[in-house]
Coordinates of C-alpha atoms in Angstrom, one line a residue:
M1 CA -35.6 -61.6 7.1
A2 CA -35.5 -57.8 6.2
F3 CA -32.3 -56.0 4.8
F4 CA -30.8 -53.4 6.6
Q5 CA -27.8 -51.9 5.2
D6 CA -24.5 -51.8 6.8
P7 CA -23.5 -47.7 6.9
P8 CA -19.9 -46.7 6.4
R9 CA -17.1 -46.9 8.7
L10 CA -13.7 -45.5 9.3
G11 CA -10.5 -46.6 10.1
N12 CA -7.8 -44.8 11.4
Q13 CA -7.7 -42.1 9.4
Y14 CA -3.8 -41.3 9.3
D15 CA -3.1 -45.2 8.7
E16 CA -5.9 -45.4 5.9
D17 CA -4.5 -41.6 3.8
P18 CA -2.1 -42.7 1.0
M19 CA -1.2 -39.6 0.4
L20 CA -0.1 -37.9 4.1
S21 CA 2.2 -40.9 5.5
A22 CA 4.4 -40.6 2.0
F23 CA 4.6 -37.3 1.8
L24 CA 5.8 -37.1 5.4
A25 CA 8.2 -39.5 4.9
R26 CA 9.7 -37.0 2.0
S27 CA 9.5 -34.3 4.4
F28 CA 11.4 -35.7 7.6
G29 CA 13.9 -37.7 8.1
A30 CA 13.8 -40.9 9.9
A31 CA 14.2 -39.6 12.9
D32 CA 12.0 -36.9 12.3
L33 CA 9.3 -38.9 11.1
A34 CA 9.4 -41.4 14.4
A35 CA 9.1 -38.8 16.7
I36 CA 5.7 -37.4 15.0
E37 CA 4.4 -40.2 13.9
P38 CA 2.5 -41.6 17.2
E39 CA 0.8 -38.2 18.1
L40 CA -0.3 -38.4 14.3
R41 CA -1.5 -42.2 14.5
E42 CA -3.4 -41.7 18.0
L43 CA -5.3 -38.8 15.9
G44 CA -6.3 -40.9 13.2
A45 CA -7.8 -43.2 15.1
L46 CA -9.7 -40.7 17.2
S47 CA -10.2 -39.3 14.2
G48 CA -12.0 -42.3 12.8
G49 CA -13.3 -43.7 15.8
P50 CA -14.7 -42.1 18.7
L51 CA -14.7 -38.4 17.8
H52 CA -16.3 -39.3 14.3
R53 CA -19.2 -41.0 16.6
L54 CA -19.2 -38.0 18.6
Q55 CA -19.8 -35.6 15.3
L56 CA -22.9 -38.3 14.4
A57 CA -23.9 -38.1 17.8
D58 CA -24.4 -34.7 17.7
L59 CA -25.3 -33.7 13.6
T60 CA -28.6 -31.9 14.5
N61 CA -27.1 -29.7 17.8
E62 CA -26.5 -26.4 16.5
P63 CA -25.0 -23.1 18.7
V64 CA -27.7 -21.3 19.9
L65 CA -27.7 -17.7 21.1
T66 CA -29.5 -16.2 24.3
Q67 CA -30.0 -12.8 24.5
W68 CA -32.0 -11.9 27.6
D69 CA -31.1 -13.3 30.8
P70 CA -34.5 -14.1 33.2
W71 CA -34.5 -11.1 34.6
G72 CA -34.3 -8.8 31.9
N73 CA -30.2 -8.5 31.7
R74 CA -28.7 -8.3 28.0
I75 CA -25.9 -11.1 27.9
D76 CA -25.8 -12.4 24.6
H77 CA -24.9 -16.0 25.3
I78 CA -24.0 -18.2 22.6
E79 CA -24.3 -22.3 24.0
L80 CA -22.0 -24.0 21.3
T81 CA -22.3 -27.9 20.8
P82 CA -20.5 -30.8 23.0
L83 CA -18.7 -31.6 19.9
W84 CA -17.3 -28.1 19.8
K85 CA -16.4 -28.4 23.2
E86 CA -14.6 -31.4 22.7
A87 CA -12.9 -30.2 19.5
A88 CA -11.4 -26.8 22.1
K89 CA -9.8 -29.0 24.4
L90 CA -8.4 -31.4 21.5
A91 CA -7.1 -28.2 19.4
A92 CA -5.2 -27.0 22.5
T93 CA -3.9 -29.8 23.6
H94 CA -2.8 -31.2 20.5
G95 CA -1.0 -27.6 19.4
L96 CA -3.4 -27.4 16.3
V97 CA -2.3 -23.8 16.1
A98 CA 0.9 -23.7 18.7
A99 CA 3.2 -26.6 16.6
G100 CA 3.2 -24.3 13.9
Y101 CA 5.5 -22.0 15.3
D102 CA 7.6 -24.8 17.4
A103 CA 11.0 -24.2 16.9
P104 CA 12.5 -27.7 17.0
L105 CA 11.3 -28.7 13.5
G106 CA 11.8 -25.3 12.1
A107 CA 10.8 -24.4 8.7
R108 CA 8.9 -28.0 8.5
A109 CA 6.9 -27.0 12.0
R110 CA 4.2 -26.0 9.9
V111 CA 3.9 -29.0 8.0
Q112 CA 4.0 -31.0 10.9
Q113 CA 0.9 -28.8 12.2
F114 CA -0.9 -28.9 9.1
A115 CA -1.0 -32.8 8.4
K116 CA -2.6 -33.0 12.6
V117 CA -5.1 -30.1 10.9
H118 CA -5.4 -32.7 8.0
V119 CA -6.2 -35.6 10.1
L120 CA -8.2 -34.3 12.8
N121 CA -10.2 -31.2 11.1
P122 CA -12.8 -33.5 9.5
S123 CA -14.1 -34.6 12.6
L124 CA -14.3 -31.5 14.8
D125 CA -17.1 -30.1 12.3
V126 CA -15.2 -27.2 10.9
Y127 CA -13.8 -25.9 14.0
S128 CA -11.1 -25.5 12.2
C129 CA -12.9 -21.9 11.1
P130 CA -11.5 -20.3 15.2
L131 CA -8.3 -22.0 14.8
A132 CA -7.2 -20.5 11.6
M133 CA -8.0 -17.1 12.7
T134 CA -6.4 -17.8 15.8
D135 CA -3.2 -18.8 13.5
G136 CA -3.8 -15.9 11.3
A137 CA -3.9 -13.5 14.3
A138 CA -0.7 -15.1 16.0
R139 CA 1.1 -14.1 12.5
T140 CA -0.2 -10.8 12.7
L141 CA 0.4 -9.4 16.1
L142 CA 4.0 -11.1 15.2
D143 CA 4.7 -9.4 11.9
S144 CA 3.0 -5.8 13.3
G145 CA 5.9 -5.2 15.4
N146 CA 3.3 -4.3 18.7
Q147 CA 5.1 -5.8 20.8
A148 CA 3.0 -5.3 24.1
L149 CA 0.0 -7.0 22.4
V150 CA 2.3 -9.7 21.5
E151 CA 2.9 -10.2 24.8
R152 CA -0.4 -10.5 26.0
A153 CA -2.2 -12.1 23.4
L154 CA 0.6 -14.7 21.8
P155 CA 1.0 -17.1 25.0
R156 CA -2.9 -17.3 25.1
L157 CA -3.4 -17.9 21.2
L158 CA -0.5 -20.5 21.0
A159 CA -1.7 -22.4 24.8
R160 CA -1.6 -26.1 25.0
D161 CA -4.0 -25.5 28.2
P162 CA -7.2 -26.0 27.2
A163 CA -8.0 -23.6 30.7
T164 CA -5.6 -21.0 29.4
A165 CA -6.1 -21.1 25.6
W166 CA -7.6 -18.0 23.5
T167 CA -9.2 -17.9 20.1
S168 CA -9.4 -15.1 17.9
G169 CA -12.0 -13.6 15.2
Q170 CA -11.5 -11.8 12.5
W171 CA -14.4 -8.9 12.1
M172 CA -13.6 -7.8 8.3
T173 CA -17.1 -7.9 6.6
E174 CA -19.9 -5.7 6.5
R175 CA -23.1 -5.1 5.1
T176 CA -21.6 -3.4 2.4
G177 CA -19.7 -6.3 1.4
G178 CA -16.9 -8.5 1.6
S179 CA -14.0 -8.9 -0.7
D180 CA -13.7 -4.9 -1.3
V181 CA -13.1 -3.9 2.7
G182 CA -12.7 -0.3 1.0
L183 CA -16.4 0.2 1.4
S184 CA -16.5 -0.5 5.3
E185 CA -18.0 1.7 7.5
T186 CA -16.9 1.1 11.2
V187 CA -15.8 4.5 12.5
A188 CA -12.9 4.4 15.0
R189 CA -13.0 7.3 17.4
K190 CA -10.7 8.0 20.2
D191 CA -11.5 9.7 23.8
A192 CA -9.9 12.7 24.9
D193 CA -7.5 9.8 27.3
G194 CA -6.5 8.3 24.1
T195 CA -9.0 5.3 24.0
W196 CA -10.2 4.2 20.6
R197 CA -13.7 3.1 20.3
L198 CA -15.8 1.4 17.5
Y199 CA -19.1 2.2 15.9
G200 CA -20.6 -0.1 13.8
T201 CA -22.3 -3.0 12.0
K202 CA -20.1 -6.5 11.1
W203 CA -22.1 -8.3 9.1
F204 CA -20.6 -12.1 9.1
T205 CA -18.2 -12.8 12.4
S206 CA -17.3 -16.2 12.2
A207 CA -15.8 -16.6 15.8
T208 CA -18.3 -14.8 17.9
T209 CA -17.4 -17.0 21.0
A210 CA -14.0 -16.1 20.5
E211 CA -11.6 -14.1 23.4
M212 CA -10.0 -11.7 21.0
A213 CA -10.8 -10.1 17.4
L214 CA -8.6 -8.5 15.2
T215 CA -10.9 -6.0 12.8
L216 CA -10.8 -3.0 10.5
G217 CA -11.9 0.5 11.2
R218 CA -11.8 4.1 10.0
P219 CA -10.4 6.7 12.2
E220 CA -12.7 9.9 12.1
G221 CA -11.3 12.2 9.3
N222 CA -9.1 9.5 7.2
A223 CA -9.8 8.8 3.7
D224 CA -12.0 6.9 2.1
G225 CA -10.8 3.5 0.5
S226 CA -9.3 0.8 2.1
R227 CA -6.0 3.0 3.1
G228 CA -8.0 4.8 5.4
L229 CA -8.7 1.9 7.4
A230 CA -6.6 0.8 10.4
L231 CA -6.3 -2.6 12.0
F232 CA -7.6 -2.9 15.7
Y233 CA -7.2 -5.3 18.4
V234 CA -10.5 -6.1 20.3
Q235 CA -11.2 -7.9 23.7
V236 CA -14.1 -9.6 23.2
R237 CA -14.1 -11.4 26.7
G238 CA -13.1 -10.5 29.9
A239 CA -11.9 -12.6 32.7
D240 CA -15.6 -13.8 33.5
G241 CA -16.3 -14.8 30.2
R242 CA -18.6 -12.0 29.5
L243 CA -18.9 -9.8 25.9
T244 CA -17.1 -6.7 26.6
P245 CA -19.5 -3.5 27.5
G246 CA -20.3 -2.2 23.3
I247 CA -20.4 -5.5 21.5
A248 CA -24.0 -6.7 20.9
V249 CA -24.8 -10.0 19.2
N250 CA -28.0 -9.1 17.1
R251 CA -28.3 -12.8 15.2
L252 CA -27.1 -15.7 14.2
K253 CA -27.1 -16.6 10.5
D254 CA -28.4 -19.3 9.4
K255 CA -26.5 -21.0 6.7
L256 CA -26.3 -23.6 4.2
G257 CA -23.3 -25.5 5.8
T258 CA -20.8 -24.8 8.3
R259 CA -24.1 -25.2 11.2
K260 CA -21.9 -25.6 14.3
V261 CA -19.9 -22.7 13.0
P262 CA -22.0 -19.5 15.6
T263 CA -21.5 -16.8 12.8
A264 CA -22.9 -13.9 14.1
E265 CA -24.0 -10.5 12.9
L266 CA -22.8 -8.0 15.4
T267 CA -23.1 -4.5 16.4
L268 CA -20.0 -2.4 17.7
D269 CA -21.3 0.5 19.9
G270 CA -18.1 2.1 21.3
V271 CA -16.3 -1.0 21.8
P272 CA -12.8 -0.2 23.7
A273 CA -10.3 -1.1 21.1
I274 CA -6.3 -1.0 20.5
L275 CA -5.0 0.4 17.7
V276 CA -2.4 -2.3 16.4
G277 CA 0.1 -0.6 14.1
A278 CA 0.0 2.5 12.1
D279 CA -3.5 4.4 12.2
S280 CA -4.5 4.0 8.1
D281 CA -3.0 1.1 5.6
G282 CA -4.9 -1.5 7.8
V283 CA -5.6 -4.2 5.0
R284 CA -1.8 -4.1 4.4
A285 CA -1.4 -5.0 8.3
I286 CA -4.1 -7.6 7.9
T287 CA -2.8 -9.1 4.8
P288 CA -0.2 -11.6 6.7
M289 CA -3.6 -13.6 8.2
L290 CA -5.2 -13.6 5.4
S291 CA -1.9 -15.5 4.3
I292 CA -2.5 -17.9 6.8
T293 CA -6.3 -18.3 6.6
R294 CA -5.8 -19.2 3.0
T295 CA -3.9 -21.9 3.6
W296 CA -6.1 -23.0 6.3
N297 CA -9.0 -23.2 3.8
A298 CA -6.6 -25.1 1.3
V299 CA -5.7 -28.1 4.0
C300 CA -9.2 -28.5 5.4
S301 CA -10.4 -28.4 1.5
V302 CA -7.8 -31.8 0.9
S303 CA -9.0 -33.2 4.3
G304 CA -12.6 -32.8 3.5
M305 CA -12.3 -34.7 0.1
R306 CA -10.4 -37.4 2.0
R307 CA -13.1 -37.8 4.2
A308 CA -15.2 -38.4 1.5
L309 CA -13.7 -40.4 0.0
A310 CA -12.8 -42.7 3.0
L311 CA -16.6 -42.6 3.5
A312 CA -17.4 -43.5 -0.2
R313 CA -14.9 -46.0 -0.7
D314 CA -15.9 -48.0 2.5
Y315 CA -19.7 -47.9 1.4
A316 CA -18.4 -49.1 -1.9
G317 CA -17.4 -52.6 0.0
R318 CA -20.6 -53.2 2.0
R319 CA -22.9 -52.4 -0.9
M320 CA -24.1 -54.6 -3.0
A321 CA -25.9 -53.6 -6.5
F322 CA -27.0 -56.1 -9.3
G323 CA -25.1 -59.2 -7.8
A324 CA -21.4 -57.6 -6.8
L325 CA -20.3 -54.9 -4.5
L326 CA -19.9 -51.6 -5.9
R327 CA -16.2 -51.9 -5.3
D328 CA -16.3 -54.4 -8.2
K329 CA -18.1 -52.7 -10.7
P330 CA -16.0 -51.2 -13.1
L331 CA -17.5 -48.0 -13.6
H332 CA -18.4 -47.5 -10.0
A333 CA -14.5 -48.3 -9.6
D334 CA -13.2 -45.9 -12.3
T335 CA -15.6 -43.1 -10.3
L336 CA -13.7 -43.1 -6.8
A337 CA -10.6 -43.7 -8.8
G338 CA -10.7 -40.5 -10.9
L339 CA -11.6 -39.0 -7.3
E340 CA -8.6 -40.5 -6.0
A341 CA -6.5 -38.4 -8.4
E342 CA -8.1 -35.2 -7.8
Y343 CA -7.5 -35.4 -4.2
A344 CA -4.0 -36.4 -4.4
G345 CA -3.2 -33.4 -7.0
A346 CA -5.3 -31.4 -4.1
F347 CA -3.3 -32.3 -1.5
L348 CA 0.2 -31.7 -3.0
L349 CA -1.0 -28.2 -4.0
A350 CA -2.1 -27.4 -0.5
F351 CA 1.1 -29.2 1.1
R352 CA 3.3 -27.1 -1.1
A353 CA 1.6 -23.9 0.6
V354 CA 2.1 -25.6 3.7
T355 CA 5.8 -26.4 3.0
V356 CA 6.8 -22.5 1.5
L357 CA 5.3 -20.7 4.6
G358 CA 7.5 -22.6 6.6
L359 CA 10.1 -21.7 4.7
V360 CA 9.4 -18.1 4.3
E361 CA 8.3 -17.8 8.1
R362 CA 11.5 -19.0 8.9
G363 CA 13.7 -16.2 7.0
N364 CA 14.6 -17.9 3.8
D365 CA 15.7 -16.8 0.3
E366 CA 13.2 -14.1 -1.5
A367 CA 12.6 -16.8 -3.9
D368 CA 10.3 -18.3 -1.2
D369 CA 8.4 -15.1 -0.8
R370 CA 8.1 -14.8 -3.9
L371 CA 6.5 -18.1 -5.0
L372 CA 4.2 -18.0 -1.4
R373 CA 2.3 -14.8 -3.0
A374 CA 1.1 -16.2 -5.8
L375 CA 0.8 -19.6 -4.1
T376 CA -1.1 -18.9 -1.3
P377 CA -4.2 -18.1 -3.8
I378 CA -3.7 -20.5 -6.4
A379 CA -3.9 -23.0 -3.6
K380 CA -6.9 -21.8 -2.0
L381 CA -8.8 -21.3 -5.0
T382 CA -8.0 -24.3 -6.8
T383 CA -8.6 -27.2 -4.1
A384 CA -11.6 -25.2 -3.1
K385 CA -13.4 -26.2 -6.6
Q386 CA -12.2 -29.9 -5.9
A387 CA -13.6 -30.0 -2.8
V388 CA -17.0 -29.1 -3.6
A389 CA -16.8 -31.5 -6.8
V390 CA -15.5 -34.1 -5.0
A391 CA -18.1 -34.3 -2.1
S392 CA -20.9 -34.0 -4.7
E393 CA -19.4 -37.2 -6.6
A394 CA -18.7 -38.7 -3.4
I395 CA -22.4 -38.5 -1.6
E396 CA -23.7 -39.5 -5.2
S397 CA -22.0 -42.5 -4.7
C398 CA -23.5 -43.4 -1.8
G399 CA -27.3 -43.3 -3.8
G400 CA -30.4 -41.8 -1.7
A401 CA -27.9 -42.7 1.7
G402 CA -26.1 -39.7 0.1
Y403 CA -29.1 -37.3 0.4
V404 CA -30.5 -37.9 3.7
E405 CA -29.2 -35.8 6.0
D406 CA -29.3 -38.4 9.4
T407 CA -26.5 -40.3 7.7
G408 CA -24.3 -37.6 8.0
L409 CA -23.3 -37.5 4.4
P410 CA -24.8 -34.5 2.7
R411 CA -23.1 -32.1 5.2
L412 CA -19.4 -33.0 3.8
L413 CA -21.5 -31.2 0.7
A414 CA -22.4 -28.3 2.7
D415 CA -20.0 -27.7 4.8
A416 CA -17.1 -27.8 1.4
Q417 CA -19.6 -25.1 -0.1
V418 CA -18.0 -22.3 2.3
L419 CA -14.5 -23.3 1.5
P420 CA -14.7 -21.3 -2.6
I421 CA -16.5 -19.0 -0.9
W422 CA -14.6 -17.8 2.5
E423 CA -11.7 -15.4 2.5
G424 CA -12.0 -14.7 -1.1
T425 CA -14.1 -16.2 -4.1
T426 CA -12.9 -18.3 -6.8
N427 CA -13.5 -15.0 -9.1
V428 CA -11.6 -12.5 -6.0
L429 CA -9.2 -15.2 -5.5
S430 CA -8.4 -15.1 -9.5
L431 CA -7.8 -11.5 -9.8
D432 CA -5.4 -11.8 -6.4
T433 CA -3.6 -14.4 -8.7
L434 CA -3.3 -11.7 -11.8
R435 CA -2.0 -9.3 -9.5
A436 CA 0.8 -11.3 -7.2
L437 CA 1.9 -12.6 -10.8
G438 CA 2.2 -9.2 -12.0
K439 CA 4.7 -8.3 -9.3
G440 CA 8.4 -8.5 -8.5
G441 CA 9.1 -12.2 -10.2
A442 CA 6.0 -14.2 -9.0
I443 CA 5.3 -15.7 -12.2
E444 CA 9.1 -16.8 -12.4
A445 CA 9.3 -18.1 -8.9
V446 CA 6.3 -20.8 -10.4
V447 CA 7.1 -21.7 -13.5
A448 CA 10.6 -22.2 -11.6
D449 CA 8.8 -24.1 -9.2
A450 CA 6.8 -26.5 -11.6
R451 CA 9.6 -27.2 -14.0
A452 CA 11.6 -28.2 -10.8
H453 CA 9.4 -30.3 -9.8
L454 CA 8.5 -31.6 -13.5
A455 CA 12.2 -32.7 -14.2
Q456 CA 12.5 -35.2 -11.0
A457 CA 9.8 -37.5 -13.0
K458 CA 11.6 -39.9 -14.9
D459 CA 10.0 -43.0 -15.1
P460 CA 8.9 -43.5 -18.4
G461 CA 5.2 -44.4 -17.4
L462 CA 5.1 -40.4 -16.1
A463 CA 5.8 -38.8 -19.6
A464 CA 2.2 -38.0 -20.6
P465 CA 1.5 -36.1 -17.2
V466 CA 5.0 -34.0 -17.3
A467 CA 3.7 -33.4 -20.7
A468 CA 0.5 -32.4 -20.0
A469 CA 1.5 -30.2 -16.9
R470 CA 4.3 -28.0 -19.0
D471 CA 2.4 -27.6 -21.9
A472 CA -0.6 -26.4 -19.8
L473 CA 1.7 -24.2 -17.9
D474 CA 3.8 -22.9 -20.7
H475 CA -0.2 -21.8 -22.3
A476 CA -1.2 -20.1 -19.4
V477 CA 1.6 -18.0 -18.7
A478 CA 2.0 -17.0 -22.1
W479 CA -1.7 -16.1 -22.1
A480 CA -1.7 -14.0 -19.4
G481 CA 1.5 -12.1 -21.2
G482 CA 0.1 -12.2 -24.1
A483 CA -3.4 -10.1 -22.4
M484 CA -2.1 -7.9 -20.2
G485 CA -2.5 -4.8 -22.9
S486 CA -6.3 -5.8 -22.8
P487 CA -7.9 -5.5 -19.0
E488 CA -11.0 -6.8 -19.9
R489 CA -9.6 -9.8 -22.1
L490 CA -7.3 -10.5 -19.2
E491 CA -9.6 -10.5 -16.1
S492 CA -12.8 -11.8 -18.1
G493 CA -10.1 -14.9 -18.3
A494 CA -8.6 -14.6 -15.2
R495 CA -10.3 -17.5 -13.5
R496 CA -9.1 -19.8 -16.3
V497 CA -5.3 -19.1 -16.0
A498 CA -5.8 -19.2 -12.5
L499 CA -7.1 -22.7 -12.6
T500 CA -4.6 -23.9 -15.2
L501 CA -2.2 -22.8 -12.7
G502 CA -3.1 -24.5 -10.2
R503 CA -3.6 -27.6 -12.2
S504 CA -0.5 -27.5 -13.4
L505 CA 1.1 -26.9 -10.4
E506 CA -0.8 -30.1 -9.1
L507 CA 0.3 -32.6 -11.8
A508 CA 3.6 -31.3 -11.5
Y509 CA 4.4 -32.0 -7.8
L510 CA 2.2 -35.3 -8.3
S511 CA 5.0 -36.3 -11.1
A512 CA 7.7 -35.4 -8.3
H513 CA 5.9 -37.5 -5.6
A514 CA 5.1 -40.3 -8.3
Q515 CA 9.0 -40.9 -9.2
W516 CA 10.0 -40.5 -5.4
C517 CA 7.3 -43.5 -4.2
L518 CA 8.2 -45.3 -7.1
E519 CA 11.7 -45.1 -6.2
H520 CA 11.1 -45.6 -2.3
G521 CA 8.8 -49.0 -2.5
R522 CA 6.2 -46.8 -2.0
G523 CA 4.0 -48.6 -4.5
G524 CA 2.2 -47.2 -7.9
Y525 CA -0.9 -45.1 -6.2
A526 CA 0.8 -41.9 -7.0
A527 CA 1.6 -42.8 -10.4
A528 CA -1.6 -44.1 -11.2
A529 CA -3.0 -40.5 -10.3
A530 CA -0.7 -38.4 -12.0
R531 CA -1.8 -40.4 -15.0
R532 CA -5.2 -39.9 -14.0
F533 CA -5.4 -36.2 -13.5
A534 CA -3.7 -35.6 -16.8
K535 CA -6.8 -37.3 -18.6
H536 CA -9.5 -35.1 -16.6
G537 CA -7.7 -31.7 -18.0
V538 CA -5.5 -29.3 -17.4
D539 CA -5.1 -26.6 -19.5
L540 CA -8.4 -24.6 -19.5
V541 CA -7.3 -21.5 -20.9
D542 CA -9.3 -20.4 -23.9
D543 CA -10.6 -16.7 -25.2
I544 CA -14.2 -16.2 -24.6
D545 CA -16.2 -14.3 -27.4
R546 CA -16.9 -11.4 -25.3
D547 CA -19.9 -10.9 -27.3
D548 CA -21.1 -14.0 -26.4
T549 CA -21.0 -13.0 -22.5
R550 CA -22.8 -10.1 -23.3
A551 CA -25.8 -11.6 -25.1
L552 CA -26.0 -14.2 -22.4
L553 CA -26.8 -11.7 -19.8
G554 CA -28.8 -9.6 -21.5

């Protein structure tokens, strides 16, 4: 009888995650955990069952742009895929944005929110993109103090009824570049009646089907550079669902991954806009959105890692090679164990950023604010690089099947590759990290947080990970301090410093979590992960010969 390989399958994606349940048990008391866990378990079953099956059935579908109707009217209609339509309903019903603003759990509302995102996101084909921007828009409007816009938009952005829920776009990237927004060419002009209108091209807009957007434009007469930009609110669609006049969709982008996301190139030709705050300093005004979206990026990185590992592990229990299951082959088992350790560290770094975000939003002390300022870019850049590496190894562990599109496995890597790019590349975020560390006590806050967690790890089996994290942290801080007098040296080493800080924090958080798990009967998974993680290398700081760099680049 011919052989046919049994494909990998998923179980309940809440119950089968060794990090999430233990982390939530640490974060919530028994009563609060009992209140939130049934929904997470429900989402876990959905994510690993019917939603994953829909995802596979929807694999080849992509959004379709129809620019003209049969009678020659410009309509620019984007038809979403069946999975994305279902994702929109689930996201609203389960409050994937709204839960972060719920009052009863206080600062822990963010932990509950992102726990739901972590469980559900891998089966939503990057619907997290519009959700992240929606969350960022809600936070930005709240922080802006523009009460009229808050009253207009916030009930919709936080709605749990799919019929009334909105998503929001974030339109910053132009042909002149993504990270250097100071080069923006979008012009804002004011009509005689006081209405602002925007003119320009937005090169990447990832939530083109949203109902509203926050965007940057330069009021006529303002200075060049980022300080001359202002933040504007745009109503993207009317009550009939059609695009507001003055917005034209030029095309959808043909991307490596995130194929379900209708990323578009737009022309703005006099679209009405509302000034959110002042008529300058728009980059500063949109900063809360970047903090939120970068946090989403970190959580989606670890949720993608979890999905890749879940499939690779299950496949290892189904695939026979050389007389045994892959999971029983020492080298294969060693490879998967190493990926588990990377996931464990990345998970705790992402959710530490989530935890501190909740504390800052609820108005806790300034130390939390200083910590978050540095922690957000560090978490984003570190977890994103890990996500790509883990996805690559996971699909390789599935052999040829991992390279065949209709298994769904290659999509894990293609979608992961957006994570180090979106909302700031690794290099851009590394420089952001250095800037954050140079401001008012941020470096002291990072060091204090790491050392406080390392101090919790008392078990002798954790001594080596604790020492590795402490030594790497101290080296990174000392090197950065010593390089302050040489801008070229500091900038060229920024990535190595930022990644060392990220990996040091991951190992510190993992060591503390391992201690808690040992004390509370949660087994040795976390302790084993800490020991393995330490062996992968934590300290990446070094001075690279800049003459060699110049020689290599010609």
